[in-house]
Amino acid sequence: MGQQFPDTVSVDWLREHLGDPGTVVVDSSTHLALPKDGPYTVEPGRSTFDAEHVPGAVFADLLTDFADPESTAAWTAPDSDRFAAAAGALGIGDGVRVVVYDQHDGYWATRFWWQLRLEGFDDVAVLDGGLPAWKAAGAPVTDVASTPAPATFTSRRRDDLIRSTQQIVDALDDAKTILVNVLDPATYRGETSTYARPGHIPGSINLPVAQIRDPETGTLRPVEELRALFEAAGLLDPGITPVTYCGGGIAATGIAHALALVGRDDVAVYDGSLTEWTGDASLPLVTGDTPR
């Protein structure tokens, strides 16, 4: 695939390169409703994509095409063959570069960024600020559909970038692993929860994913600010491996992506996250703060 593509690009960059041969723009939006009480609901972002999207973009359905159909949890990472077929159908293959965005806070985009990297594809960048930043800059949108030219996607699975529940259990007393809960502090402490049980995985620290973005613009904080945030959390120590988790494996990829921007491209994601962990009553949870 040649030289690795940067992990993020700006609106200005995409404007300049929109329509370049070998560049595939992907909208990976999913709509998630979080009620005050009861479980969240999800649906693909296809209808809003059809209404307006970046010209030339294609749509990646993270709930169906890029998920394991046998899993009881939404958007569980599929096997490599299923992923390769779905990616190839969107025109993603050897020799192309991908820019992915979403219509919300960017974490559906980082989810697809992580899935591509999980399958060994490095030439993928996230559009900083996503569709909101694109529209705020006065860049064009369209409702005209694009027909991608099928490509051959070659999967080279990186098992070190994903963790199963059993692997998390095995790592609970591993000093070389640091579990990072990226949810809000109240959910981390167990004061509120939309999951089967409140609390967090024992030993995990809390680093809310909201801290990595400018609340006014929705774009990422400067790299040096991100570096200072992660340094303070102990996540840049080369002797440990960060493993991020959230509710369902989406927001966790936001922290993984931001860590890649400061040089840590080895961060793993617990794909099942709290949805899977809290659903098993035999697995431990703690409430309150975890001291470090």
Short mmCIF file of C-alpha atoms in Angstrom, two decimals:
data_model
loop_
_atom_site.label_atom_id
_atom_site.label_comp_id
_atom_site.label_asym_id
_atom_site.label_seq_id
_atom_site.Cartn_x
_atom_site.Cartn_y
_atom_site.Cartn_z
CA MET A 1 0.00 0.00 0.00
CA GLY A 2 3.02 2.26 -0.06
CA GLN A 3 3.67 4.98 2.49
CA GLN A 4 1.26 4.97 5.40
CA PHE A 5 -1.45 7.59 5.19
CA PRO A 6 -1.80 10.01 8.16
CA ASP A 7 -4.35 8.93 10.76
CA THR A 8 -6.34 12.16 10.39
CA VAL A 9 -6.87 14.78 7.69
CA SER A 10 -8.45 18.22 7.76
CA VAL A 11 -11.44 19.54 5.84
CA ASP A 12 -9.06 21.63 3.76
CA TRP A 13 -7.03 18.56 2.83
CA LEU A 14 -10.08 16.62 1.73
CA ARG A 15 -11.40 19.57 -0.26
CA GLU A 16 -8.11 19.71 -2.14
CA HIS A 17 -8.00 15.96 -2.80
CA LEU A 18 -11.68 15.21 -3.31
CA GLY A 19 -12.01 13.16 -6.47
CA ASP A 20 -8.36 12.11 -6.57
CA PRO A 21 -7.91 8.69 -8.20
CA GLY A 22 -7.26 6.05 -5.58
CA THR A 23 -8.96 7.96 -2.76
CA VAL A 24 -12.13 6.41 -1.32
CA VAL A 25 -14.27 8.57 0.96
CA VAL A 26 -16.46 6.59 3.36
CA ASP A 27 -19.37 7.63 5.59
CA SER A 28 -19.65 5.11 8.43
CA SER A 29 -22.44 6.74 10.43
CA THR A 30 -24.75 4.88 12.78
CA HIS A 31 -27.50 6.53 14.80
CA LEU A 32 -27.47 5.72 18.51
CA ALA A 33 -30.24 6.74 20.91
CA LEU A 34 -29.36 6.78 24.61
CA PRO A 35 -32.49 7.05 26.78
CA LYS A 36 -32.26 8.04 30.45
CA ASP A 37 -33.59 4.63 31.39
CA GLY A 38 -33.41 1.39 29.46
CA PRO A 39 -31.10 0.09 26.74
CA TYR A 40 -29.81 2.13 23.83
CA THR A 41 -31.19 1.65 20.32
CA VAL A 42 -29.25 1.76 17.07
CA GLU A 43 -29.94 2.02 13.37
CA PRO A 44 -27.76 2.46 10.28
CA GLY A 45 -27.10 5.99 9.04
CA ARG A 46 -28.06 5.11 5.48
CA SER A 47 -31.14 7.34 5.26
CA THR A 48 -29.30 10.46 6.38
CA PHE A 49 -26.36 9.56 4.14
CA ASP A 50 -28.75 9.35 1.19
CA ALA A 51 -30.06 12.83 2.06
CA GLU A 52 -26.62 14.48 2.18
CA HIS A 53 -23.02 13.35 2.09
CA VAL A 54 -19.58 14.37 0.89
CA PRO A 55 -19.60 14.18 -2.92
CA GLY A 56 -18.35 10.83 -4.12
CA ALA A 57 -18.58 9.19 -0.71
CA VAL A 58 -19.78 5.62 -0.22
CA PHE A 59 -21.63 4.26 2.81
CA ALA A 60 -20.28 1.61 5.19
CA ASP A 61 -22.99 -0.09 7.25
CA LEU A 62 -21.29 -0.98 10.52
CA LEU A 63 -24.39 -2.76 11.80
CA THR A 64 -24.70 -5.27 8.96
CA ASP A 65 -21.98 -5.50 6.33
CA PHE A 66 -19.11 -4.85 8.74
CA ALA A 67 -20.43 -6.78 11.74
CA ASP A 68 -20.58 -10.42 12.80
CA PRO A 69 -24.09 -11.67 11.95
CA GLU A 70 -23.76 -14.49 14.50
CA SER A 71 -23.05 -12.18 17.44
CA THR A 72 -25.74 -11.13 19.90
CA ALA A 73 -23.99 -7.75 20.32
CA ALA A 74 -24.38 -5.04 17.71
CA TRP A 75 -21.41 -4.24 15.43
CA THR A 76 -19.11 -6.99 16.73
CA ALA A 77 -16.08 -7.18 14.42
CA PRO A 78 -16.69 -9.83 11.73
CA ASP A 79 -14.23 -12.42 10.52
CA SER A 80 -11.64 -11.33 7.99
CA ASP A 81 -13.36 -12.89 4.98
CA ARG A 82 -16.63 -11.07 5.63
CA PHE A 83 -14.81 -7.79 6.20
CA ALA A 84 -12.74 -8.19 3.04
CA ALA A 85 -15.81 -8.84 0.90
CA ALA A 86 -17.65 -5.80 2.30
CA ALA A 87 -14.62 -3.52 1.97
CA GLY A 88 -13.93 -4.65 -1.58
CA ALA A 89 -17.54 -3.93 -2.54
CA LEU A 90 -16.98 -0.31 -1.50
CA GLY A 91 -13.89 0.00 -3.67
CA ILE A 92 -11.43 -0.42 -0.80
CA GLY A 93 -8.45 -2.51 -1.78
CA ASP A 94 -4.74 -2.63 -2.33
CA GLY A 95 -3.29 0.64 -3.62
CA VAL A 96 -6.08 2.98 -2.46
CA ARG A 97 -6.30 5.33 0.48
CA VAL A 98 -9.41 5.83 2.58
CA VAL A 99 -10.83 8.92 4.28
CA VAL A 100 -13.61 8.01 6.69
CA TYR A 101 -16.04 10.35 8.43
CA ASP A 102 -19.38 10.23 10.18
CA GLN A 103 -22.31 12.55 10.77
CA HIS A 104 -21.88 12.80 14.54
CA ASP A 105 -19.00 12.98 17.03
CA GLY A 106 -16.42 11.07 15.02
CA TYR A 107 -16.39 7.76 16.87
CA TRP A 108 -18.22 5.81 14.19
CA ALA A 109 -15.45 7.01 11.88
CA THR A 110 -12.73 5.91 14.29
CA ARG A 111 -14.52 2.57 14.61
CA PHE A 112 -14.14 1.96 10.87
CA TRP A 113 -10.56 3.31 11.01
CA TRP A 114 -9.83 0.71 13.70
CA GLN A 115 -11.54 -2.10 11.80
CA LEU A 116 -9.47 -1.36 8.70
CA ARG A 117 -6.28 -1.34 10.75
CA LEU A 118 -7.37 -4.56 12.48
CA GLU A 119 -7.42 -6.16 9.03
CA GLY A 120 -3.96 -4.85 8.19
CA PHE A 121 -4.94 -1.78 6.15
CA ASP A 122 -2.94 1.32 7.14
CA ASP A 123 -3.79 3.87 4.45
CA VAL A 124 -6.83 5.22 6.28
CA ALA A 125 -7.43 8.63 7.81
CA VAL A 126 -10.32 10.10 9.78
CA LEU A 127 -11.75 13.43 8.62
CA ASP A 128 -11.24 15.70 11.62
CA GLY A 129 -14.62 16.99 12.76
CA GLY A 130 -16.54 14.81 10.33
CA LEU A 131 -19.53 15.99 8.34
CA PRO A 132 -20.37 18.79 10.82
CA ALA A 133 -16.94 20.37 10.27
CA TRP A 134 -17.21 19.81 6.51
CA LYS A 135 -20.55 21.65 6.37
CA ALA A 136 -19.42 24.38 8.78
CA ALA A 137 -16.57 25.17 6.38
CA GLY A 138 -19.05 25.62 3.52
CA ALA A 139 -17.83 22.51 1.70
CA PRO A 140 -20.33 20.91 -0.67
CA VAL A 141 -22.71 18.06 0.11
CA THR A 142 -24.87 16.06 -2.27
CA ASP A 143 -27.66 13.51 -2.36
CA VAL A 144 -26.32 11.95 -5.56
CA ALA A 145 -25.35 8.31 -5.07
CA SER A 146 -21.95 6.99 -6.12
CA THR A 147 -21.29 3.55 -7.56
CA PRO A 148 -17.93 2.26 -6.38
CA ALA A 149 -15.72 0.13 -8.59
CA PRO A 150 -15.23 -3.20 -6.79
CA ALA A 151 -11.73 -3.87 -5.51
CA THR A 152 -9.84 -6.76 -3.96
CA PHE A 153 -9.22 -6.27 -0.25
CA THR A 154 -6.50 -8.43 1.25
CA SER A 155 -6.95 -9.00 5.00
CA ARG A 156 -3.90 -9.39 7.20
CA ARG A 157 -5.50 -9.70 10.61
CA ARG A 158 -3.66 -8.08 13.53
CA ASP A 159 -4.87 -10.02 16.53
CA ASP A 160 -2.90 -7.74 18.86
CA LEU A 161 -5.34 -4.86 18.20
CA ILE A 162 -8.42 -6.63 19.59
CA ARG A 163 -9.27 -8.26 22.91
CA SER A 164 -11.91 -10.81 23.83
CA THR A 165 -13.64 -11.08 27.20
CA GLN A 166 -11.45 -14.03 28.18
CA GLN A 167 -8.33 -12.07 27.30
CA ILE A 168 -9.50 -9.23 29.55
CA VAL A 169 -10.12 -11.70 32.38
CA ASP A 170 -6.62 -13.09 31.90
CA ALA A 171 -5.11 -9.57 31.96
CA LEU A 172 -6.79 -8.34 35.17
CA ASP A 173 -3.60 -8.90 37.18
CA ASP A 174 -1.18 -8.15 34.33
CA ALA A 175 0.99 -5.18 35.23
CA LYS A 176 1.90 -4.74 31.56
CA THR A 177 -1.72 -4.05 30.56
CA ILE A 178 -3.65 -0.90 31.43
CA LEU A 179 -7.41 -1.01 30.91
CA VAL A 180 -8.91 2.35 29.93
CA ASN A 181 -12.61 3.04 30.40
CA VAL A 182 -13.45 5.96 28.07
CA LEU A 183 -16.99 6.64 29.31
CA ASP A 184 -18.13 9.62 31.38
CA PRO A 185 -17.08 9.67 35.05
CA ALA A 186 -20.58 9.00 36.43
CA THR A 187 -20.94 5.85 34.33
CA TYR A 188 -17.39 4.78 35.19
CA ARG A 189 -18.09 5.14 38.91
CA GLY A 190 -21.37 3.25 38.60
CA GLU A 191 -23.54 6.19 39.59
CA THR A 192 -25.52 5.74 36.37
CA SER A 193 -25.59 3.02 33.73
CA THR A 194 -27.47 1.82 30.66
CA TYR A 195 -25.81 -1.57 30.87
CA ALA A 196 -26.83 -4.78 32.65
CA ARG A 197 -24.87 -3.84 35.77
CA PRO A 198 -23.25 -0.58 36.89
CA GLY A 199 -19.53 -0.06 37.41
CA HIS A 200 -16.24 -0.66 35.64
CA ILE A 201 -13.80 -3.51 35.11
CA PRO A 202 -11.48 -3.86 38.13
CA GLY A 203 -8.22 -1.96 37.81
CA SER A 204 -9.29 0.14 34.85
CA ILE A 205 -8.68 3.88 34.79
CA ASN A 206 -11.14 6.47 33.50
CA LEU A 207 -10.21 8.70 30.56
CA PRO A 208 -13.44 10.17 29.12
CA VAL A 209 -13.29 10.26 25.34
CA ALA A 210 -14.93 13.70 25.36
CA GLN A 211 -11.61 15.14 26.59
CA ILE A 212 -9.88 14.59 23.26
CA ARG A 213 -12.07 17.03 21.31
CA ASP A 214 -12.71 20.77 21.29
CA PRO A 215 -16.33 21.05 22.49
CA GLU A 216 -16.90 24.13 20.31
CA THR A 217 -15.70 22.72 16.98
CA GLY A 218 -15.86 18.95 17.49
CA THR A 219 -12.32 18.66 16.11
CA LEU A 220 -9.45 17.00 17.90
CA ARG A 221 -7.37 18.91 20.38
CA PRO A 222 -3.82 19.75 19.22
CA VAL A 223 -1.43 16.81 19.25
CA GLU A 224 0.71 18.28 22.03
CA GLU A 225 -2.37 18.64 24.26
CA LEU A 226 -3.32 15.04 23.51
CA ARG A 227 0.21 13.94 24.31
CA ALA A 228 0.10 15.71 27.69
CA LEU A 229 -3.30 14.16 28.47
CA PHE A 230 -2.08 10.65 27.70
CA GLU A 231 1.24 11.16 29.46
CA ALA A 232 -0.58 12.17 32.63
CA ALA A 233 -2.73 9.05 32.37
CA GLY A 234 0.34 6.83 32.06
CA LEU A 235 -0.55 5.63 28.58
CA LEU A 236 2.72 6.50 26.83
CA ASP A 237 4.87 4.14 28.88
CA PRO A 238 6.35 1.74 26.28
CA GLY A 239 6.39 -1.00 28.90
CA ILE A 240 2.59 -1.23 29.08
CA THR A 241 -0.13 -1.90 26.51
CA PRO A 242 -3.27 0.24 26.70
CA VAL A 243 -6.56 -1.60 26.10
CA THR A 244 -9.55 0.69 25.68
CA TYR A 245 -13.20 -0.13 26.28
CA CYS A 246 -16.55 1.63 26.49
CA GLY A 247 -20.13 0.38 26.20
CA GLY A 248 -20.01 -1.39 22.86
CA GLY A 249 -16.57 -0.88 21.33
CA ILE A 250 -17.25 2.39 19.50
CA ALA A 251 -16.06 5.30 21.67
CA ALA A 252 -13.11 3.15 22.74
CA THR A 253 -11.73 3.48 19.21
CA GLY A 254 -11.71 7.27 19.61
CA ILE A 255 -9.05 7.05 22.29
CA ALA A 256 -7.17 4.41 20.27
CA HIS A 257 -7.15 6.77 17.27
CA ALA A 258 -6.00 9.76 19.31
CA LEU A 259 -3.21 7.66 20.84
CA ALA A 260 -2.09 6.71 17.33
CA LEU A 261 -1.74 10.42 16.57
CA VAL A 262 0.87 10.74 19.32
CA GLY A 263 2.73 7.63 18.25
CA ARG A 264 1.01 4.74 20.03
CA ASP A 265 -0.40 2.68 17.19
CA ASP A 266 -0.39 -0.55 19.23
CA VAL A 267 -3.49 0.18 21.34
CA ALA A 268 -5.97 -2.69 21.58
CA VAL A 269 -9.76 -2.41 21.83
CA TYR A 270 -11.98 -4.66 23.94
CA ASP A 271 -14.63 -5.23 21.30
CA GLY A 272 -17.37 -6.54 23.59
CA SER A 273 -16.78 -3.79 26.18
CA LEU A 274 -19.34 -3.30 28.99
CA THR A 275 -22.22 -4.70 26.96
CA GLU A 276 -20.58 -8.11 27.00
CA TRP A 277 -18.82 -7.81 30.36
CA THR A 278 -21.84 -6.70 32.39
CA GLY A 279 -24.01 -9.33 30.71
CA ASP A 280 -22.05 -12.08 32.46
CA ALA A 281 -22.93 -12.03 36.16
CA SER A 282 -19.81 -14.06 36.99
CA LEU A 283 -17.47 -11.26 35.91
CA PRO A 284 -16.38 -8.69 38.51
CA LEU A 285 -17.33 -5.01 38.51
CA VAL A 286 -16.33 -2.26 40.90
CA THR A 287 -17.83 1.15 41.58
CA GLY A 288 -16.24 4.41 42.63
CA ASP A 289 -12.79 5.54 41.54
CA THR A 290 -9.82 3.25 40.92
CA PRO A 291 -6.63 4.78 42.36
CA ARG A 292 -3.36 4.57 40.44
#
